[in-house]
Tab-separated table of C-alpha atoms in Angstrom:
chain	number	residue	atom	x	y	z
A	126	MET	CA	0.011	0.082	0.030
A	127	SER	CA	1.543	3.335	-1.074
A	128	ASP	CA	1.618	6.261	1.364
A	129	ASN	CA	1.462	8.750	-1.485
A	130	ALA	CA	-1.314	11.230	-1.098
A	131	SER	CA	-2.457	11.136	-4.748
A	132	ASP	CA	-2.783	7.345	-4.503
A	133	LEU	CA	-4.998	7.612	-1.375
A	134	ALA	CA	-7.024	10.471	-3.038
A	135	ARG	CA	-7.632	8.315	-6.198
A	136	ARG	CA	-8.789	5.401	-4.036
A	137	MET	CA	-11.128	7.608	-2.043
A	138	ALA	CA	-12.490	9.208	-5.273
A	139	ARG	CA	-13.693	5.781	-6.440
A	140	GLN	CA	-15.988	5.706	-3.589
A	141	VAL	CA	-16.757	9.462	-3.529
A	142	GLU	CA	-20.497	9.351	-2.838
A	143	ALA	CA	-19.818	7.049	0.183
A	144	VAL	CA	-17.155	9.358	1.407
A	145	CYS	CA	-19.509	12.394	1.133
A	146	ARG	CA	-22.356	10.440	2.939
A	147	HIS	CA	-19.871	9.568	5.728
A	148	TYR	CA	-17.874	12.821	6.330
A	149	LEU	CA	-20.364	15.419	4.753
A	150	SER	CA	-23.598	13.879	6.077
A	151	ASN	CA	-25.263	17.278	6.413
A	152	GLY	CA	-25.249	17.544	2.668
A	153	ARG	CA	-27.134	15.865	-0.264
A	154	ARG	CA	-26.725	14.729	-3.782
A	155	GLU	CA	-27.953	16.868	-6.498
A	156	GLY	CA	-27.169	15.522	-10.028
A	157	ARG	CA	-23.480	15.010	-10.553
A	158	TYR	CA	-22.604	16.823	-7.239
A	159	TRP	CA	-22.761	16.557	-3.556
A	160	LEU	CA	-23.820	20.019	-1.989
A	161	ILE	CA	-22.809	21.104	1.511
A	162	GLY	CA	-22.076	24.295	3.254
A	163	ASP	CA	-18.423	23.715	3.683
A	164	ALA	CA	-15.730	20.983	4.292
A	165	ARG	CA	-16.351	21.054	8.016
A	166	ASN	CA	-19.732	19.443	7.371
A	167	THR	CA	-21.697	22.683	7.939
A	168	PRO	CA	-25.242	22.629	6.416
A	169	GLY	CA	-25.574	24.740	3.406
A	170	ARG	CA	-25.150	24.738	-0.358
A	171	SER	CA	-21.983	26.796	-1.144
A	172	MET	CA	-19.601	23.831	-1.512
A	173	PHE	CA	-19.981	21.309	-4.242
A	174	VAL	CA	-18.154	17.880	-4.568
A	175	ARG	CA	-17.821	16.320	-8.040
A	176	LEU	CA	-19.382	12.841	-7.912
A	177	LYS	CA	-18.566	11.879	-11.632
A	178	GLY	CA	-15.409	12.553	-13.485
A	179	VAL	CA	-12.064	11.415	-14.789
A	180	GLU	CA	-9.575	9.693	-12.283
A	181	SER	CA	-7.171	12.438	-11.976
A	182	GLY	CA	-6.567	16.137	-13.013
A	183	LYS	CA	-9.079	18.870	-13.952
A	184	GLY	CA	-12.657	17.635	-13.609
A	185	ALA	CA	-11.745	14.484	-11.580
A	186	ALA	CA	-14.249	12.811	-9.241
A	187	GLY	CA	-13.792	13.893	-5.677
A	188	LYS	CA	-12.596	17.410	-6.438
A	189	TRP	CA	-14.392	20.085	-4.585
A	190	THR	CA	-14.839	23.945	-4.478
A	191	ASP	CA	-16.382	26.146	-1.835
A	192	ALA	CA	-17.887	29.072	-3.794
A	193	ALA	CA	-18.292	31.026	-0.510
A	194	THR	CA	-14.610	31.054	0.468
A	195	GLY	CA	-12.703	30.052	-2.691
A	196	GLU	CA	-11.333	26.962	-0.951
A	197	HIS	CA	-10.843	23.803	-3.093
A	198	GLY	CA	-9.279	20.396	-2.753
A	199	ASP	CA	-9.810	16.706	-2.880
A	200	LEU	CA	-11.280	14.063	-0.599
A	201	LEU	CA	-8.166	14.057	1.795
A	202	ASP	CA	-8.808	17.672	2.388
A	203	VAL	CA	-12.449	16.894	3.206
A	204	ILE	CA	-11.174	14.289	5.846
A	205	ARG	CA	-8.675	16.786	7.284
A	206	GLU	CA	-11.370	19.566	7.709
A	207	ALA	CA	-14.267	17.295	8.671
A	208	ARG	CA	-12.091	15.546	11.404
A	209	GLY	CA	-10.080	18.632	12.453
A	210	LEU	CA	-6.776	16.930	11.611
A	211	VAL	CA	-3.340	18.685	11.014
A	212	ASP	CA	-0.774	16.031	10.226
A	213	PHE	CA	-0.903	14.200	6.959
A	214	LYS	CA	-0.102	10.830	8.656
A	215	ASP	CA	-3.289	11.342	10.664
A	216	VAL	CA	-5.350	12.039	7.484
A	217	ALA	CA	-3.805	9.007	5.847
A	218	GLU	CA	-4.604	6.782	8.804
A	219	GLU	CA	-8.281	7.949	8.706
A	220	ALA	CA	-8.431	7.429	4.945
A	221	ARG	CA	-7.008	3.858	5.304
A	222	THR	CA	-9.447	3.098	8.031
A	223	PHE	CA	-12.318	4.225	5.709
A	224	LEU	CA	-10.973	2.190	2.795
A	225	SER	CA	-10.310	-0.872	5.015
A	226	LEU	CA	-6.719	-0.878	3.868
A	227	PRO	CA	-3.700	-2.276	5.895
A	228	HIS	CA	-1.924	0.249	8.072
A	229	PRO	CA	1.802	0.650	7.381
A	230	GLU	CA	4.463	-0.516	9.846
A	231	PRO	CA	5.942	2.342	11.899
A	232	GLU	CA	8.910	3.996	10.216
A	233	ARG	CA	12.235	2.936	11.523
A	234	GLN	CA	13.730	6.388	10.940
A	235	SER	CA	11.715	9.521	11.525
A	236	SER	CA	11.501	11.862	8.538
A	237	PRO	CA	13.375	15.152	8.714
A	238	ARG	CA	11.625	17.851	10.751
A	239	GLN	CA	10.184	20.818	8.826
A	240	ALA	CA	12.426	23.864	9.002
A	241	PRO	CA	11.040	26.608	11.246
A	242	ALA	CA	9.373	29.526	9.378
A	243	PRO	CA	10.708	32.898	10.215
A	244	THR	CA	8.746	34.572	12.943
A	245	GLY	CA	5.999	36.791	11.547
A	246	SER	CA	6.391	35.575	8.011
A	247	PRO	CA	3.489	34.652	5.749
A	248	GLU	CA	4.659	31.095	5.880
A	249	ALA	CA	4.498	31.183	9.757
A	250	THR	CA	0.892	32.525	9.506
A	251	ARG	CA	-0.052	29.752	7.020
A	252	ARG	CA	1.229	27.117	9.515
A	253	LEU	CA	-0.492	28.653	12.406
A	254	PHE	CA	-3.834	28.636	10.608
A	255	ALA	CA	-3.249	24.991	9.437
A	256	MET	CA	-2.556	23.967	13.068
A	257	SER	CA	-5.799	25.580	14.205
A	258	GLN	CA	-9.234	23.947	14.174
A	259	THR	CA	-12.780	25.063	13.070
A	260	ILE	CA	-14.674	27.216	15.545
A	261	PRO	CA	-18.042	25.359	16.159
A	262	GLY	CA	-18.257	24.196	19.768
A	263	THR	CA	-15.088	26.035	20.795
A	264	VAL	CA	-14.444	29.094	23.106
A	265	VAL	CA	-14.288	31.238	19.847
A	266	GLU	CA	-17.983	30.580	19.228
A	267	THR	CA	-18.671	31.259	22.959
A	268	TYR	CA	-16.748	34.497	22.681
A	269	LEU	CA	-18.573	35.733	19.679
A	270	ARG	CA	-21.944	34.789	21.082
A	271	GLN	CA	-21.051	36.742	24.146
A	272	ARG	CA	-20.619	39.795	21.943
A	273	GLY	CA	-24.131	39.101	20.316
A	274	ILE	CA	-22.770	37.543	17.190
A	275	THR	CA	-24.736	34.418	16.438
A	276	ALA	CA	-24.756	34.299	12.634
A	277	LEU	CA	-21.586	32.469	11.854
A	278	HIS	CA	-22.048	31.569	8.176
A	279	GLU	CA	-19.146	31.877	5.891
A	280	THR	CA	-16.639	32.103	8.635
A	281	GLY	CA	-14.113	29.660	7.277
A	282	SER	CA	-11.493	32.491	7.704
A	283	LEU	CA	-11.763	32.013	11.400
A	284	ARG	CA	-10.297	29.215	13.516
A	285	PHE	CA	-9.584	28.241	17.058
A	286	HIS	CA	-6.164	27.457	18.592
A	287	PRO	CA	-6.472	25.999	22.110
A	288	ARG	CA	-2.936	27.081	23.218
A	289	CYS	CA	-1.643	29.984	21.194
A	290	PHE	CA	1.670	31.390	22.470
A	291	TYR	CA	1.712	34.948	23.811
A	292	ARG	CA	4.789	36.818	24.939
A	293	PRO	CA	4.125	39.944	27.005
A	294	GLY	CA	7.397	41.456	26.185
A	295	GLU	CA	10.894	40.540	24.716
A	296	HIS	CA	12.231	39.305	27.958
A	297	SER	CA	9.062	37.940	29.354
A	298	PRO	CA	8.229	34.314	29.758
A	299	THR	CA	5.932	32.904	27.063
A	300	GLU	CA	2.347	32.311	28.128
A	301	SER	CA	-0.258	30.296	26.204
A	302	TRP	CA	-3.983	31.132	25.982
A	303	PRO	CA	-6.838	30.051	23.599
A	304	ALA	CA	-7.160	32.299	20.591
A	305	MET	CA	-9.320	33.206	17.668
A	306	ILE	CA	-7.031	32.958	14.561
A	307	ALA	CA	-8.194	34.834	11.446
A	308	SER	CA	-6.524	34.349	8.155
A	309	VAL	CA	-5.621	37.444	6.126
A	310	THR	CA	-5.860	36.690	2.397
A	311	ASP	CA	-4.977	38.509	-0.811
A	312	LEU	CA	-7.547	38.976	-3.598
A	313	GLY	CA	-6.714	35.509	-4.876
A	314	GLY	CA	-7.401	33.919	-1.682
A	315	ARG	CA	-3.812	33.159	-0.618
A	316	ILE	CA	-3.036	33.475	3.050
A	317	THR	CA	-0.503	36.398	3.674
A	318	GLY	CA	-1.152	37.020	7.342
A	319	ALA	CA	-3.032	36.223	10.354
A	320	HIS	CA	-4.721	38.071	13.299
A	321	ARG	CA	-4.754	36.467	16.848
A	322	THR	CA	-7.333	37.380	19.472
A	323	TRP	CA	-6.366	35.832	22.867
A	324	LEU	CA	-9.344	34.659	24.800
A	325	ALA	CA	-10.245	33.962	28.337
A	326	LEU	CA	-10.304	30.180	29.122
A	327	ASP	CA	-14.172	30.033	29.211
A	328	GLY	CA	-14.574	32.377	26.227
A	329	SER	CA	-16.332	34.921	28.352
A	330	GLY	CA	-14.123	37.732	26.907
A	331	LYS	CA	-10.579	38.440	25.860
A	332	ALA	CA	-7.586	37.008	27.759
A	333	PRO	CA	-6.315	39.179	30.640
A	334	VAL	CA	-3.080	40.285	28.873
A	335	ASP	CA	-2.000	43.699	27.818
A	336	THR	CA	-2.423	43.367	23.990
A	337	PRO	CA	-4.901	40.613	23.487
A	338	ARG	CA	-4.954	41.427	19.669
A	339	ARG	CA	-1.981	41.071	17.465
A	340	ALA	CA	-1.465	40.664	13.679
A	341	MET	CA	1.449	39.059	11.825
A	342	GLY	CA	2.528	38.511	8.283
A	343	ASP	CA	1.941	40.640	5.090
A	344	LEU	CA	-1.210	42.724	5.751
A	345	LEU	CA	-1.151	45.765	3.624
A	346	GLY	CA	-3.873	45.701	0.981
A	347	HIS	CA	-5.195	42.408	2.323
A	348	ALA	CA	-8.018	41.597	4.625
A	349	VAL	CA	-10.031	38.876	6.648
A	350	ARG	CA	-12.872	37.933	4.297
A	351	PHE	CA	-16.420	36.692	4.916
A	352	GLY	CA	-18.153	35.677	1.673
A	353	VAL	CA	-16.959	36.187	-1.825
A	354	SER	CA	-16.999	39.564	-3.143
A	355	HIS	CA	-18.279	40.584	-6.601
A	356	ASP	CA	-19.910	43.903	-7.506
A	357	VAL	CA	-20.818	44.833	-3.906
A	358	MET	CA	-19.070	44.497	-0.594
A	359	ALA	CA	-18.518	46.056	2.761
A	360	ALA	CA	-15.126	46.842	4.373
A	361	GLY	CA	-14.284	47.908	7.964
A	362	GLU	CA	-11.661	47.650	10.542
A	363	GLY	CA	-12.532	45.099	13.228
A	364	ILE	CA	-13.635	41.453	12.831
A	365	GLU	CA	-16.315	41.782	15.552
A	366	THR	CA	-17.569	45.064	13.900
A	367	ILE	CA	-17.896	43.384	10.425
A	368	LEU	CA	-19.606	40.196	11.968
A	369	SER	CA	-22.115	42.444	13.857
A	370	LEU	CA	-23.013	44.200	10.508
A	371	ARG	CA	-23.441	40.754	9.011
A	372	MET	CA	-26.081	40.113	11.584
A	373	ALA	CA	-28.166	42.853	9.838
A	374	THR	CA	-27.047	42.085	6.291
A	375	PRO	CA	-26.239	38.384	6.220
A	376	ARG	CA	-26.025	38.060	2.451
A	377	MET	CA	-23.517	40.872	1.829
A	378	PRO	CA	-19.767	39.928	1.413
A	379	MET	CA	-17.570	41.763	3.849
A	380	VAL	CA	-13.942	42.231	4.748
A	381	ALA	CA	-12.043	43.259	7.870
A	382	ALA	CA	-8.874	45.176	7.406
A	383	LEU	CA	-7.941	45.116	10.905
A	384	SER	CA	-6.827	48.677	11.307
A	385	ALA	CA	-7.704	52.154	10.087
A	386	ALA	CA	-4.379	52.401	8.218
A	387	HIS	CA	-4.904	49.011	6.494
A	388	LEU	CA	-8.596	49.896	5.622
A	389	ALA	CA	-7.451	53.061	3.813
A	390	ALA	CA	-4.861	50.980	1.883
A	391	MET	CA	-7.169	47.948	1.032
A	392	LEU	CA	-7.117	46.560	-2.509
A	393	PHE	CA	-10.320	46.497	-4.501
A	394	PRO	CA	-11.595	43.370	-6.417
A	395	ALA	CA	-11.580	44.190	-10.206
A	396	THR	CA	-15.470	43.464	-10.287
A	397	LEU	CA	-16.250	45.851	-7.484
A	398	ARG	CA	-18.796	48.506	-8.291
A	399	ARG	CA	-20.199	49.523	-4.872
A	400	LEU	CA	-18.271	49.749	-1.657
A	401	TYR	CA	-19.846	50.193	1.800
A	402	ILE	CA	-17.353	51.633	4.126
A	403	VAL	CA	-18.013	50.631	7.717
A	404	ARG	CA	-17.176	53.571	9.766
A	405	ASP	CA	-15.933	53.462	13.462
A	406	ASP	CA	-16.590	56.576	15.385
A	407	ASP	CA	-13.148	57.963	16.055
A	408	PRO	CA	-10.614	60.243	14.319
A	409	ALA	CA	-8.602	57.368	12.816
A	410	GLY	CA	-11.842	55.861	11.377
A	411	ASP	CA	-12.770	59.156	9.742
A	412	GLY	CA	-9.338	59.500	8.217
A	413	ALA	CA	-9.586	55.989	6.805
A	414	ARG	CA	-13.130	56.734	5.525
A	415	ASP	CA	-12.051	59.803	3.693
A	416	SER	CA	-9.079	58.148	2.088
A	417	LEU	CA	-10.981	55.013	0.961
A	418	VAL	CA	-13.824	57.168	-0.538
A	419	ALA	CA	-11.353	59.133	-2.561
A	420	ARG	CA	-9.533	55.899	-3.825
A	421	ALA	CA	-12.760	54.255	-4.748
A	422	ASN	CA	-14.235	57.165	-6.578
A	423	ALA	CA	-11.043	57.613	-8.465
A	424	VAL	CA	-11.466	54.125	-10.111
A	425	GLY	CA	-15.262	54.420	-10.679
A	426	ILE	CA	-16.464	52.593	-7.496
A	427	GLU	CA	-19.384	54.109	-5.670
A	428	ALA	CA	-18.601	54.546	-2.038
A	429	ILE	CA	-21.176	54.678	0.684
A	430	VAL	CA	-20.488	55.190	4.387
A	431	LEU	CA	-22.280	53.189	6.943
A	432	SER	CA	-22.272	54.750	10.317
A	433	PRO	CA	-23.159	53.188	13.792
A	434	THR	CA	-25.311	54.972	16.109
A	435	LEU	CA	-22.898	54.369	18.900
A	436	GLY	CA	-19.048	53.790	18.812
A	437	ASP	CA	-19.260	50.830	16.545
A	438	PHE	CA	-21.748	48.297	15.068
A	439	ASN	CA	-20.840	45.713	17.755
A	440	GLU	CA	-21.993	48.238	20.404
A	441	ASP	CA	-25.110	48.850	18.557
A	442	LEU	CA	-25.811	45.110	18.341
A	443	ARG	CA	-25.250	44.571	22.082
A	444	LEU	CA	-26.887	47.807	23.431
A	445	ILE	CA	-29.619	48.671	21.078
A	446	GLY	CA	-30.432	45.155	19.648
A	447	ILE	CA	-30.591	43.525	16.140
A	448	VAL	CA	-34.017	44.888	15.272
A	449	THR	CA	-32.960	48.530	15.669
A	450	LEU	CA	-29.552	47.834	14.141
A	451	ARG	CA	-31.150	46.247	11.037
A	452	ALA	CA	-33.487	49.273	10.670
A	453	ASP	CA	-30.627	51.731	11.091
A	454	VAL	CA	-28.540	49.952	8.366
A	455	ARG	CA	-31.402	49.413	6.025
A	456	VAL	CA	-31.890	53.263	5.561
A	457	GLN	CA	-28.292	53.675	4.663
A	458	LEU	CA	-28.142	51.071	1.967
A	459	ALA	CA	-28.731	51.694	-1.729
A	460	PRO	CA	-32.392	50.777	-2.356
A	461	GLU	CA	-31.581	47.825	-4.635
A	462	ASP	CA	-29.206	46.275	-2.019
A	463	VAL	CA	-31.983	46.147	0.697
A	464	ALA	CA	-33.791	43.206	-0.861
A	465	ARG	CA	-30.600	41.629	-2.096
A	466	PHE	CA	-28.729	41.497	1.095
A	467	ILE	CA	-31.207	41.623	4.039
A	468	ALA	CA	-33.138	38.358	4.500
A	469	ALA	CA	-36.698	38.539	3.416
A	470	GLU	CA	-37.978	37.410	6.745
A	471	ALA	CA	-36.273	40.402	8.456
A	472	MET	CA	-37.888	42.977	6.257
């Protein structure tokens, strides 16, 4: 039995529908595809797995794409995401168990260890994100719900790390706390950076540290993305701010740039025609707004500012409630976007 990943993937693809029914049980077959919310077995229809096709290459059976996040892969990736695995040997072991194949004898010599990635580099951020797990049932979900954020659709850019290292200062001992890890991606979906929010052990709030939020990697022009942007999207600074606005406009693609300076410098998708700028009520937020409006208008993109009633949209969500928040946002949207991005039952 070969340990080669492509060989295992081909064997899994020969039983693709059985694989889907086992690992993506919340989905269903429609024609030549299995439809599901994402590779973590979330109910929905944005991810589709090809049930019929050639054995390898483009159009192969078992290949999948998540239209909401741009993620794609094969059935081994499904196993990794559905089971929350990190190391390939664990993914391969699970695949062999499913296929009822013999398990290999332990290697006599360990394979060379992966060279460490430079601290703060894009490669380090990609490894951190890969080591993390999906957020359902974790303290990340608890933390977000504590802030009134209960709509967690299209949040594949967020993950949970149970023991993320935190160093208070250069000469201080390293601590570890649970953390929400957010992937920062470029317009092509490639991870260039990550944002860490260290959390209290029970998810009741942020960890009791001096700087519970830190970013790493290549951030300029990039963002944390929720949904796939086409002609319309919203952009703001904070993750919680953006997720709070999505409670009112759940269908609108949005990005969090993580700071006022990065918001002002964010890159626009080529297809973008209208940009909603999510304003924070502070001088830095005003400066980012003005810069982004000027840049958008210069390339023919209509810019509309969305303003909170209080300091930011998460304060609005927690203190004045979703009904009032939705009503306040609705009157600020372009009329054609109200029906498009606000759920019909909320109108």
